[in-house]
Amino acid sequence: MLGRQRRRFIAAVLALVALVVLVHQKRASLPALPGVALHSGRRGHCRSNWGRDKALEAAHSGVGVAALANLTELIVVAGHAVFVGHDFNDAAEPTDTDDWTLLPYQMRQLPAFIDHVRHGVKLAQERPHALLLFSGGETRGAAGPRSEAQSYWWLADAHGWFGAPGVRARAYTEEFARDSFENLLFSLCRYRELVGSYPQ
């Protein structure tokens, strides 16, 4: 009996060592960017944030994206659903739930989600030193490689930023978050990536 337990223990330790070696080799094979932690756990099935390459290039030179360098505030609109329709002009119809990947309990909440987008744009218009981030990853398998953040950004864009087209230059996406905590944490990191500092 003791021999069997010892063999299992040794096998578990060897498996753990092998796993650590594999993870180390995988990280070593990824392209190294100074000062940037890669989302290695999600690499391969999550698309990059929009404008990521440009933002990283600017961040490595010690400044944020030039047009964003004077921003001091962050407005986060957390996503709750993914638009799967073909025309974002129809995305603001609060009764057209067929074009959104909604969970059963969300069927009556679509008008609130659309209002979140409108209100985020309105706040950004009122606060010229704020970056507007739509946050939310590819959370619905049925939607394919579309994110909540993309859906909200395109909804606003298709509707002319609800009368505030100037907000578009300060509106970006954070496309990795899977829950409310990550909406907040990853948006702070995305702000740092784009602006070169953290929001006040």
JSON list of C-alpha atoms in Angstrom, two decimals:
[
{"chain": "A", "resi": 1, "resn": "MET", "atom": "CA", "xyz": [0.00, 0.00, 0.00]},
{"chain": "A", "resi": 2, "resn": "LEU", "atom": "CA", "xyz": [2.75, 2.43, 0.97]},
{"chain": "A", "resi": 3, "resn": "GLY", "atom": "CA", "xyz": [4.63, 1.58, -2.24]},
{"chain": "A", "resi": 4, "resn": "ARG", "atom": "CA", "xyz": [1.60, 2.45, -4.39]},
{"chain": "A", "resi": 5, "resn": "GLN", "atom": "CA", "xyz": [1.13, 5.82, -2.64]},
{"chain": "A", "resi": 6, "resn": "ARG", "atom": "CA", "xyz": [4.81, 6.60, -3.03]},
{"chain": "A", "resi": 7, "resn": "ARG", "atom": "CA", "xyz": [4.66, 5.80, -6.77]},
{"chain": "A", "resi": 8, "resn": "ARG", "atom": "CA", "xyz": [1.61, 8.05, -7.18]},
{"chain": "A", "resi": 9, "resn": "PHE", "atom": "CA", "xyz": [3.34, 10.85, -5.28]},
{"chain": "A", "resi": 10, "resn": "ILE", "atom": "CA", "xyz": [6.48, 10.54, -7.45]},
{"chain": "A", "resi": 11, "resn": "ALA", "atom": "CA", "xyz": [4.36, 10.47, -10.61]},
{"chain": "A", "resi": 12, "resn": "ALA", "atom": "CA", "xyz": [2.49, 13.62, -9.50]},
{"chain": "A", "resi": 13, "resn": "VAL", "atom": "CA", "xyz": [5.76, 15.43, -8.74]},
{"chain": "A", "resi": 14, "resn": "LEU", "atom": "CA", "xyz": [7.21, 14.46, -12.13]},
{"chain": "A", "resi": 15, "resn": "ALA", "atom": "CA", "xyz": [4.03, 15.64, -13.88]},
{"chain": "A", "resi": 16, "resn": "LEU", "atom": "CA", "xyz": [4.22, 18.96, -12.05]},
{"chain": "A", "resi": 17, "resn": "VAL", "atom": "CA", "xyz": [7.89, 19.42, -12.99]},
{"chain": "A", "resi": 18, "resn": "ALA", "atom": "CA", "xyz": [7.08, 18.61, -16.63]},
{"chain": "A", "resi": 19, "resn": "LEU", "atom": "CA", "xyz": [4.27, 21.17, -16.60]},
{"chain": "A", "resi": 20, "resn": "VAL", "atom": "CA", "xyz": [6.53, 23.87, -15.17]},
{"chain": "A", "resi": 21, "resn": "VAL", "atom": "CA", "xyz": [9.17, 23.12, -17.84]},
{"chain": "A", "resi": 22, "resn": "LEU", "atom": "CA", "xyz": [6.56, 23.31, -20.63]},
{"chain": "A", "resi": 23, "resn": "VAL", "atom": "CA", "xyz": [5.17, 26.61, -19.39]},
{"chain": "A", "resi": 24, "resn": "HIS", "atom": "CA", "xyz": [8.68, 28.04, -19.08]},
{"chain": "A", "resi": 25, "resn": "GLN", "atom": "CA", "xyz": [9.55, 26.94, -22.63]},
{"chain": "A", "resi": 26, "resn": "LYS", "atom": "CA", "xyz": [6.31, 28.38, -24.00]},
{"chain": "A", "resi": 27, "resn": "ARG", "atom": "CA", "xyz": [6.94, 31.75, -22.36]},
{"chain": "A", "resi": 28, "resn": "ALA", "atom": "CA", "xyz": [10.54, 31.75, -23.57]},
{"chain": "A", "resi": 29, "resn": "SER", "atom": "CA", "xyz": [9.36, 31.18, -27.15]},
{"chain": "A", "resi": 30, "resn": "LEU", "atom": "CA", "xyz": [6.98, 34.19, -27.10]},
{"chain": "A", "resi": 31, "resn": "PRO", "atom": "CA", "xyz": [8.30, 37.48, -28.51]},
{"chain": "A", "resi": 32, "resn": "ALA", "atom": "CA", "xyz": [9.63, 39.58, -25.65]},
{"chain": "A", "resi": 33, "resn": "LEU", "atom": "CA", "xyz": [8.47, 43.17, -25.36]},
{"chain": "A", "resi": 34, "resn": "PRO", "atom": "CA", "xyz": [10.15, 45.21, -22.64]},
{"chain": "A", "resi": 35, "resn": "GLY", "atom": "CA", "xyz": [7.78, 46.12, -19.83]},
{"chain": "A", "resi": 36, "resn": "VAL", "atom": "CA", "xyz": [4.79, 44.31, -21.35]},
{"chain": "A", "resi": 37, "resn": "ALA", "atom": "CA", "xyz": [3.20, 41.19, -19.89]},
{"chain": "A", "resi": 38, "resn": "LEU", "atom": "CA", "xyz": [1.59, 39.09, -22.59]},
{"chain": "A", "resi": 39, "resn": "HIS", "atom": "CA", "xyz": [-1.81, 37.46, -22.11]},
{"chain": "A", "resi": 40, "resn": "SER", "atom": "CA", "xyz": [-0.09, 34.11, -22.58]},
{"chain": "A", "resi": 41, "resn": "GLY", "atom": "CA", "xyz": [-2.96, 32.12, -21.13]},
{"chain": "A", "resi": 42, "resn": "ARG", "atom": "CA", "xyz": [-5.31, 33.41, -23.80]},
{"chain": "A", "resi": 43, "resn": "ARG", "atom": "CA", "xyz": [-2.90, 33.61, -26.71]},
{"chain": "A", "resi": 44, "resn": "GLY", "atom": "CA", "xyz": [-4.34, 32.03, -29.81]},
{"chain": "A", "resi": 45, "resn": "HIS", "atom": "CA", "xyz": [-8.08, 32.30, -29.18]},
{"chain": "A", "resi": 46, "resn": "CYS", "atom": "CA", "xyz": [-8.54, 35.97, -28.24]},
{"chain": "A", "resi": 47, "resn": "ARG", "atom": "CA", "xyz": [-7.92, 38.65, -30.80]},
{"chain": "A", "resi": 48, "resn": "SER", "atom": "CA", "xyz": [-5.78, 41.62, -29.89]},
{"chain": "A", "resi": 49, "resn": "ASN", "atom": "CA", "xyz": [-7.23, 44.88, -28.67]},
{"chain": "A", "resi": 50, "resn": "TRP", "atom": "CA", "xyz": [-7.86, 47.34, -31.46]},
{"chain": "A", "resi": 51, "resn": "GLY", "atom": "CA", "xyz": [-4.85, 49.58, -32.06]},
{"chain": "A", "resi": 52, "resn": "ARG", "atom": "CA", "xyz": [-2.73, 47.40, -29.76]},
{"chain": "A", "resi": 53, "resn": "ASP", "atom": "CA", "xyz": [0.41, 47.45, -31.92]},
{"chain": "A", "resi": 54, "resn": "LYS", "atom": "CA", "xyz": [0.34, 51.23, -32.22]},
{"chain": "A", "resi": 55, "resn": "ALA", "atom": "CA", "xyz": [-0.28, 51.59, -28.49]},
{"chain": "A", "resi": 56, "resn": "LEU", "atom": "CA", "xyz": [2.57, 49.26, -27.58]},
{"chain": "A", "resi": 57, "resn": "GLU", "atom": "CA", "xyz": [4.96, 51.04, -29.93]},
{"chain": "A", "resi": 58, "resn": "ALA", "atom": "CA", "xyz": [4.07, 54.37, -28.30]},
{"chain": "A", "resi": 59, "resn": "ALA", "atom": "CA", "xyz": [4.32, 52.92, -24.80]},
{"chain": "A", "resi": 60, "resn": "HIS", "atom": "CA", "xyz": [7.83, 51.62, -25.47]},
{"chain": "A", "resi": 61, "resn": "SER", "atom": "CA", "xyz": [8.98, 55.08, -26.51]},
{"chain": "A", "resi": 62, "resn": "GLY", "atom": "CA", "xyz": [7.96, 56.33, -23.04]},
{"chain": "A", "resi": 63, "resn": "VAL", "atom": "CA", "xyz": [4.75, 58.14, -23.99]},
{"chain": "A", "resi": 64, "resn": "GLY", "atom": "CA", "xyz": [1.20, 57.14, -24.71]},
{"chain": "A", "resi": 65, "resn": "VAL", "atom": "CA", "xyz": [-0.52, 57.56, -28.05]},
{"chain": "A", "resi": 66, "resn": "ALA", "atom": "CA", "xyz": [0.10, 61.27, -28.77]},
{"chain": "A", "resi": 67, "resn": "ALA", "atom": "CA", "xyz": [-3.57, 62.19, -29.12]},
{"chain": "A", "resi": 68, "resn": "LEU", "atom": "CA", "xyz": [-4.36, 60.54, -25.78]},
{"chain": "A", "resi": 69, "resn": "ALA", "atom": "CA", "xyz": [-1.38, 61.69, -23.72]},
{"chain": "A", "resi": 70, "resn": "ASN", "atom": "CA", "xyz": [-3.30, 64.57, -22.09]},
{"chain": "A", "resi": 71, "resn": "LEU", "atom": "CA", "xyz": [-6.13, 62.38, -20.78]},
{"chain": "A", "resi": 72, "resn": "THR", "atom": "CA", "xyz": [-6.54, 61.93, -17.03]},
{"chain": "A", "resi": 73, "resn": "GLU", "atom": "CA", "xyz": [-9.86, 60.10, -16.56]},
{"chain": "A", "resi": 74, "resn": "LEU", "atom": "CA", "xyz": [-11.33, 56.73, -17.50]},
{"chain": "A", "resi": 75, "resn": "ILE", "atom": "CA", "xyz": [-14.94, 55.89, -18.32]},
{"chain": "A", "resi": 76, "resn": "VAL", "atom": "CA", "xyz": [-15.64, 52.15, -18.53]},
{"chain": "A", "resi": 77, "resn": "VAL", "atom": "CA", "xyz": [-18.75, 50.73, -20.14]},
{"chain": "A", "resi": 78, "resn": "ALA", "atom": "CA", "xyz": [-18.86, 47.03, -19.27]},
{"chain": "A", "resi": 79, "resn": "GLY", "atom": "CA", "xyz": [-20.36, 44.81, -21.94]},
{"chain": "A", "resi": 80, "resn": "HIS", "atom": "CA", "xyz": [-23.07, 42.24, -21.26]},
{"chain": "A", "resi": 81, "resn": "ALA", "atom": "CA", "xyz": [-23.92, 40.86, -24.70]},
{"chain": "A", "resi": 82, "resn": "VAL", "atom": "CA", "xyz": [-22.54, 40.41, -28.21]},
{"chain": "A", "resi": 83, "resn": "PHE", "atom": "CA", "xyz": [-24.26, 41.73, -31.34]},
{"chain": "A", "resi": 84, "resn": "VAL", "atom": "CA", "xyz": [-24.50, 39.00, -33.99]},
{"chain": "A", "resi": 85, "resn": "GLY", "atom": "CA", "xyz": [-26.63, 40.80, -36.57]},
{"chain": "A", "resi": 86, "resn": "HIS", "atom": "CA", "xyz": [-25.42, 42.13, -39.90]},
{"chain": "A", "resi": 87, "resn": "ASP", "atom": "CA", "xyz": [-26.34, 45.80, -39.62]},
{"chain": "A", "resi": 88, "resn": "PHE", "atom": "CA", "xyz": [-25.26, 47.83, -36.60]},
{"chain": "A", "resi": 89, "resn": "ASN", "atom": "CA", "xyz": [-27.82, 50.47, -37.54]},
{"chain": "A", "resi": 90, "resn": "ASP", "atom": "CA", "xyz": [-30.38, 47.98, -36.21]},
{"chain": "A", "resi": 91, "resn": "ALA", "atom": "CA", "xyz": [-28.39, 47.27, -33.03]},
{"chain": "A", "resi": 92, "resn": "ALA", "atom": "CA", "xyz": [-30.04, 50.09, -31.08]},
{"chain": "A", "resi": 93, "resn": "GLU", "atom": "CA", "xyz": [-33.52, 48.63, -31.47]},
{"chain": "A", "resi": 94, "resn": "PRO", "atom": "CA", "xyz": [-34.37, 47.69, -27.87]},
{"chain": "A", "resi": 95, "resn": "THR", "atom": "CA", "xyz": [-36.96, 45.13, -28.93]},
{"chain": "A", "resi": 96, "resn": "ASP", "atom": "CA", "xyz": [-34.82, 43.31, -31.52]},
{"chain": "A", "resi": 97, "resn": "THR", "atom": "CA", "xyz": [-33.32, 40.70, -29.21]},
{"chain": "A", "resi": 98, "resn": "ASP", "atom": "CA", "xyz": [-32.68, 38.18, -32.02]},
{"chain": "A", "resi": 99, "resn": "ASP", "atom": "CA", "xyz": [-29.55, 40.05, -33.12]},
{"chain": "A", "resi": 100, "resn": "TRP", "atom": "CA", "xyz": [-27.95, 39.89, -29.66]},
{"chain": "A", "resi": 101, "resn": "THR", "atom": "CA", "xyz": [-26.57, 36.90, -27.75]},
{"chain": "A", "resi": 102, "resn": "LEU", "atom": "CA", "xyz": [-28.67, 37.33, -24.64]},
{"chain": "A", "resi": 103, "resn": "LEU", "atom": "CA", "xyz": [-28.98, 34.89, -21.77]},
{"chain": "A", "resi": 104, "resn": "PRO", "atom": "CA", "xyz": [-32.58, 34.04, -20.83]},
{"chain": "A", "resi": 105, "resn": "TYR", "atom": "CA", "xyz": [-32.64, 36.43, -17.87]},
{"chain": "A", "resi": 106, "resn": "GLN", "atom": "CA", "xyz": [-31.27, 39.26, -20.07]},
{"chain": "A", "resi": 107, "resn": "MET", "atom": "CA", "xyz": [-34.12, 39.34, -22.58]},
{"chain": "A", "resi": 108, "resn": "ARG", "atom": "CA", "xyz": [-35.73, 42.38, -20.95]},
{"chain": "A", "resi": 109, "resn": "GLN", "atom": "CA", "xyz": [-32.41, 44.09, -20.24]},
{"chain": "A", "resi": 110, "resn": "LEU", "atom": "CA", "xyz": [-31.40, 44.98, -23.82]},
{"chain": "A", "resi": 111, "resn": "PRO", "atom": "CA", "xyz": [-32.76, 48.57, -23.53]},
{"chain": "A", "resi": 112, "resn": "ALA", "atom": "CA", "xyz": [-30.54, 49.07, -20.45]},
{"chain": "A", "resi": 113, "resn": "PHE", "atom": "CA", "xyz": [-27.46, 47.76, -22.30]},
{"chain": "A", "resi": 114, "resn": "ILE", "atom": "CA", "xyz": [-28.09, 50.20, -25.16]},
{"chain": "A", "resi": 115, "resn": "ASP", "atom": "CA", "xyz": [-28.57, 53.02, -22.63]},
{"chain": "A", "resi": 116, "resn": "HIS", "atom": "CA", "xyz": [-25.19, 52.12, -21.08]},
{"chain": "A", "resi": 117, "resn": "VAL", "atom": "CA", "xyz": [-23.54, 52.80, -24.44]},
{"chain": "A", "resi": 118, "resn": "ARG", "atom": "CA", "xyz": [-25.39, 56.10, -24.88]},
{"chain": "A", "resi": 119, "resn": "HIS", "atom": "CA", "xyz": [-24.62, 57.21, -21.34]},
{"chain": "A", "resi": 120, "resn": "GLY", "atom": "CA", "xyz": [-20.92, 56.34, -21.68]},
{"chain": "A", "resi": 121, "resn": "VAL", "atom": "CA", "xyz": [-20.71, 58.46, -24.84]},
{"chain": "A", "resi": 122, "resn": "LYS", "atom": "CA", "xyz": [-22.58, 61.31, -23.12]},
{"chain": "A", "resi": 123, "resn": "LEU", "atom": "CA", "xyz": [-20.21, 61.22, -20.13]},
{"chain": "A", "resi": 124, "resn": "ALA", "atom": "CA", "xyz": [-17.19, 61.23, -22.46]},
{"chain": "A", "resi": 125, "resn": "GLN", "atom": "CA", "xyz": [-18.61, 64.23, -24.32]},
{"chain": "A", "resi": 126, "resn": "GLU", "atom": "CA", "xyz": [-19.03, 66.11, -21.03]},
{"chain": "A", "resi": 127, "resn": "ARG", "atom": "CA", "xyz": [-15.51, 65.16, -19.84]},
{"chain": "A", "resi": 128, "resn": "PRO", "atom": "CA", "xyz": [-12.99, 66.04, -22.58]},
{"chain": "A", "resi": 129, "resn": "HIS", "atom": "CA", "xyz": [-10.06, 64.58, -20.60]},
{"chain": "A", "resi": 130, "resn": "ALA", "atom": "CA", "xyz": [-11.65, 61.13, -20.32]},
{"chain": "A", "resi": 131, "resn": "LEU", "atom": "CA", "xyz": [-10.87, 57.99, -22.28]},
{"chain": "A", "resi": 132, "resn": "LEU", "atom": "CA", "xyz": [-13.99, 55.93, -23.07]},
{"chain": "A", "resi": 133, "resn": "LEU", "atom": "CA", "xyz": [-13.39, 52.18, -22.94]},
{"chain": "A", "resi": 134, "resn": "PHE", "atom": "CA", "xyz": [-15.91, 49.56, -23.93]},
{"chain": "A", "resi": 135, "resn": "SER", "atom": "CA", "xyz": [-14.86, 46.45, -22.02]},
{"chain": "A", "resi": 136, "resn": "GLY", "atom": "CA", "xyz": [-15.78, 42.84, -22.63]},
{"chain": "A", "resi": 137, "resn": "GLY", "atom": "CA", "xyz": [-14.31, 39.80, -24.31]},
{"chain": "A", "resi": 138, "resn": "GLU", "atom": "CA", "xyz": [-15.50, 37.04, -26.61]},
{"chain": "A", "resi": 139, "resn": "THR", "atom": "CA", "xyz": [-17.86, 35.63, -24.01]},
{"chain": "A", "resi": 140, "resn": "ARG", "atom": "CA", "xyz": [-20.43, 33.88, -26.21]},
{"chain": "A", "resi": 141, "resn": "GLY", "atom": "CA", "xyz": [-19.42, 30.84, -28.22]},
{"chain": "A", "resi": 142, "resn": "ALA", "atom": "CA", "xyz": [-22.41, 31.30, -30.52]},
{"chain": "A", "resi": 143, "resn": "ALA", "atom": "CA", "xyz": [-21.13, 34.73, -31.53]},
{"chain": "A", "resi": 144, "resn": "GLY", "atom": "CA", "xyz": [-17.79, 33.45, -32.81]},
{"chain": "A", "resi": 145, "resn": "PRO", "atom": "CA", "xyz": [-14.84, 35.85, -32.69]},
{"chain": "A", "resi": 146, "resn": "ARG", "atom": "CA", "xyz": [-16.89, 38.90, -31.76]},
{"chain": "A", "resi": 147, "resn": "SER", "atom": "CA", "xyz": [-16.49, 40.61, -28.43]},
{"chain": "A", "resi": 148, "resn": "GLU", "atom": "CA", "xyz": [-18.86, 42.53, -26.21]},
{"chain": "A", "resi": 149, "resn": "ALA", "atom": "CA", "xyz": [-16.54, 45.54, -26.49]},
{"chain": "A", "resi": 150, "resn": "GLN", "atom": "CA", "xyz": [-16.60, 45.49, -30.30]},
{"chain": "A", "resi": 151, "resn": "SER", "atom": "CA", "xyz": [-20.37, 45.24, -30.29]},
{"chain": "A", "resi": 152, "resn": "TYR", "atom": "CA", "xyz": [-20.75, 48.31, -28.10]},
{"chain": "A", "resi": 153, "resn": "TRP", "atom": "CA", "xyz": [-18.14, 50.32, -30.04]},
{"chain": "A", "resi": 154, "resn": "TRP", "atom": "CA", "xyz": [-19.76, 49.54, -33.39]},
{"chain": "A", "resi": 155, "resn": "LEU", "atom": "CA", "xyz": [-23.22, 50.29, -32.00]},
{"chain": "A", "resi": 156, "resn": "ALA", "atom": "CA", "xyz": [-22.06, 53.78, -31.02]},
{"chain": "A", "resi": 157, "resn": "ASP", "atom": "CA", "xyz": [-20.22, 54.28, -34.31]},
{"chain": "A", "resi": 158, "resn": "ALA", "atom": "CA", "xyz": [-23.19, 53.20, -36.45]},
{"chain": "A", "resi": 159, "resn": "HIS", "atom": "CA", "xyz": [-25.32, 55.79, -34.67]},
{"chain": "A", "resi": 160, "resn": "GLY", "atom": "CA", "xyz": [-22.90, 58.69, -35.08]},
{"chain": "A", "resi": 161, "resn": "TRP", "atom": "CA", "xyz": [-21.84, 58.50, -31.45]},
{"chain": "A", "resi": 162, "resn": "PHE", "atom": "CA", "xyz": [-25.34, 59.62, -30.53]},
{"chain": "A", "resi": 163, "resn": "GLY", "atom": "CA", "xyz": [-24.70, 63.20, -31.60]},
{"chain": "A", "resi": 164, "resn": "ALA", "atom": "CA", "xyz": [-21.17, 63.41, -30.16]},
{"chain": "A", "resi": 165, "resn": "PRO", "atom": "CA", "xyz": [-18.89, 62.31, -33.05]},
{"chain": "A", "resi": 166, "resn": "GLY", "atom": "CA", "xyz": [-15.84, 63.89, -31.38]},
{"chain": "A", "resi": 167, "resn": "VAL", "atom": "CA", "xyz": [-15.89, 61.15, -28.74]},
{"chain": "A", "resi": 168, "resn": "ARG", "atom": "CA", "xyz": [-14.83, 58.59, -31.38]},
{"chain": "A", "resi": 169, "resn": "ALA", "atom": "CA", "xyz": [-11.19, 59.72, -31.17]},
{"chain": "A", "resi": 170, "resn": "ARG", "atom": "CA", "xyz": [-11.15, 58.87, -27.43]},
{"chain": "A", "resi": 171, "resn": "ALA", "atom": "CA", "xyz": [-13.15, 55.62, -27.60]},
{"chain": "A", "resi": 172, "resn": "TYR", "atom": "CA", "xyz": [-11.33, 52.31, -27.53]},
{"chain": "A", "resi": 173, "resn": "THR", "atom": "CA", "xyz": [-11.97, 48.69, -26.61]},
{"chain": "A", "resi": 174, "resn": "GLU", "atom": "CA", "xyz": [-10.67, 46.27, -24.00]},
{"chain": "A", "resi": 175, "resn": "GLU", "atom": "CA", "xyz": [-11.36, 42.79, -25.35]},
{"chain": "A", "resi": 176, "resn": "PHE", "atom": "CA", "xyz": [-10.16, 40.30, -22.77]},
{"chain": "A", "resi": 177, "resn": "ALA", "atom": "CA", "xyz": [-12.48, 40.75, -19.76]},
{"chain": "A", "resi": 178, "resn": "ARG", "atom": "CA", "xyz": [-14.75, 37.84, -18.82]},
{"chain": "A", "resi": 179, "resn": "ASP", "atom": "CA", "xyz": [-16.43, 39.25, -15.71]},
{"chain": "A", "resi": 180, "resn": "SER", "atom": "CA", "xyz": [-16.97, 42.48, -13.78]},
{"chain": "A", "resi": 181, "resn": "PHE", "atom": "CA", "xyz": [-13.67, 42.31, -11.91]},
{"chain": "A", "resi": 182, "resn": "GLU", "atom": "CA", "xyz": [-11.75, 41.89, -15.16]},
{"chain": "A", "resi": 183, "resn": "ASN", "atom": "CA", "xyz": [-13.77, 44.74, -16.73]},
{"chain": "A", "resi": 184, "resn": "LEU", "atom": "CA", "xyz": [-12.29, 47.02, -14.09]},
{"chain": "A", "resi": 185, "resn": "LEU", "atom": "CA", "xyz": [-8.78, 45.58, -13.82]},
{"chain": "A", "resi": 186, "resn": "PHE", "atom": "CA", "xyz": [-8.16, 45.08, -17.54]},
{"chain": "A", "resi": 187, "resn": "SER", "atom": "CA", "xyz": [-9.58, 48.53, -18.35]},
{"chain": "A", "resi": 188, "resn": "LEU", "atom": "CA", "xyz": [-7.05, 50.14, -16.00]},
{"chain": "A", "resi": 189, "resn": "CYS", "atom": "CA", "xyz": [-4.30, 48.18, -17.75]},
{"chain": "A", "resi": 190, "resn": "ARG", "atom": "CA", "xyz": [-5.65, 49.11, -21.20]},
{"chain": "A", "resi": 191, "resn": "TYR", "atom": "CA", "xyz": [-5.74, 52.78, -20.18]},
{"chain": "A", "resi": 192, "resn": "ARG", "atom": "CA", "xyz": [-2.08, 52.50, -19.12]},
{"chain": "A", "resi": 193, "resn": "GLU", "atom": "CA", "xyz": [-1.27, 50.85, -22.43]},
{"chain": "A", "resi": 194, "resn": "LEU", "atom": "CA", "xyz": [-2.90, 53.61, -24.48]},
{"chain": "A", "resi": 195, "resn": "VAL", "atom": "CA", "xyz": [-2.21, 56.76, -22.43]},
{"chain": "A", "resi": 196, "resn": "GLY", "atom": "CA", "xyz": [1.11, 55.86, -20.84]},
{"chain": "A", "resi": 197, "resn": "SER", "atom": "CA", "xyz": [-0.07, 56.47, -17.27]},
{"chain": "A", "resi": 198, "resn": "TYR", "atom": "CA", "xyz": [-2.91, 55.45, -14.97]},
{"chain": "A", "resi": 199, "resn": "PRO", "atom": "CA", "xyz": [-6.14, 57.47, -14.67]},
{"chain": "A", "resi": 200, "resn": "GLN", "atom": "CA", "xyz": [-6.44, 59.96, -11.85]}
]
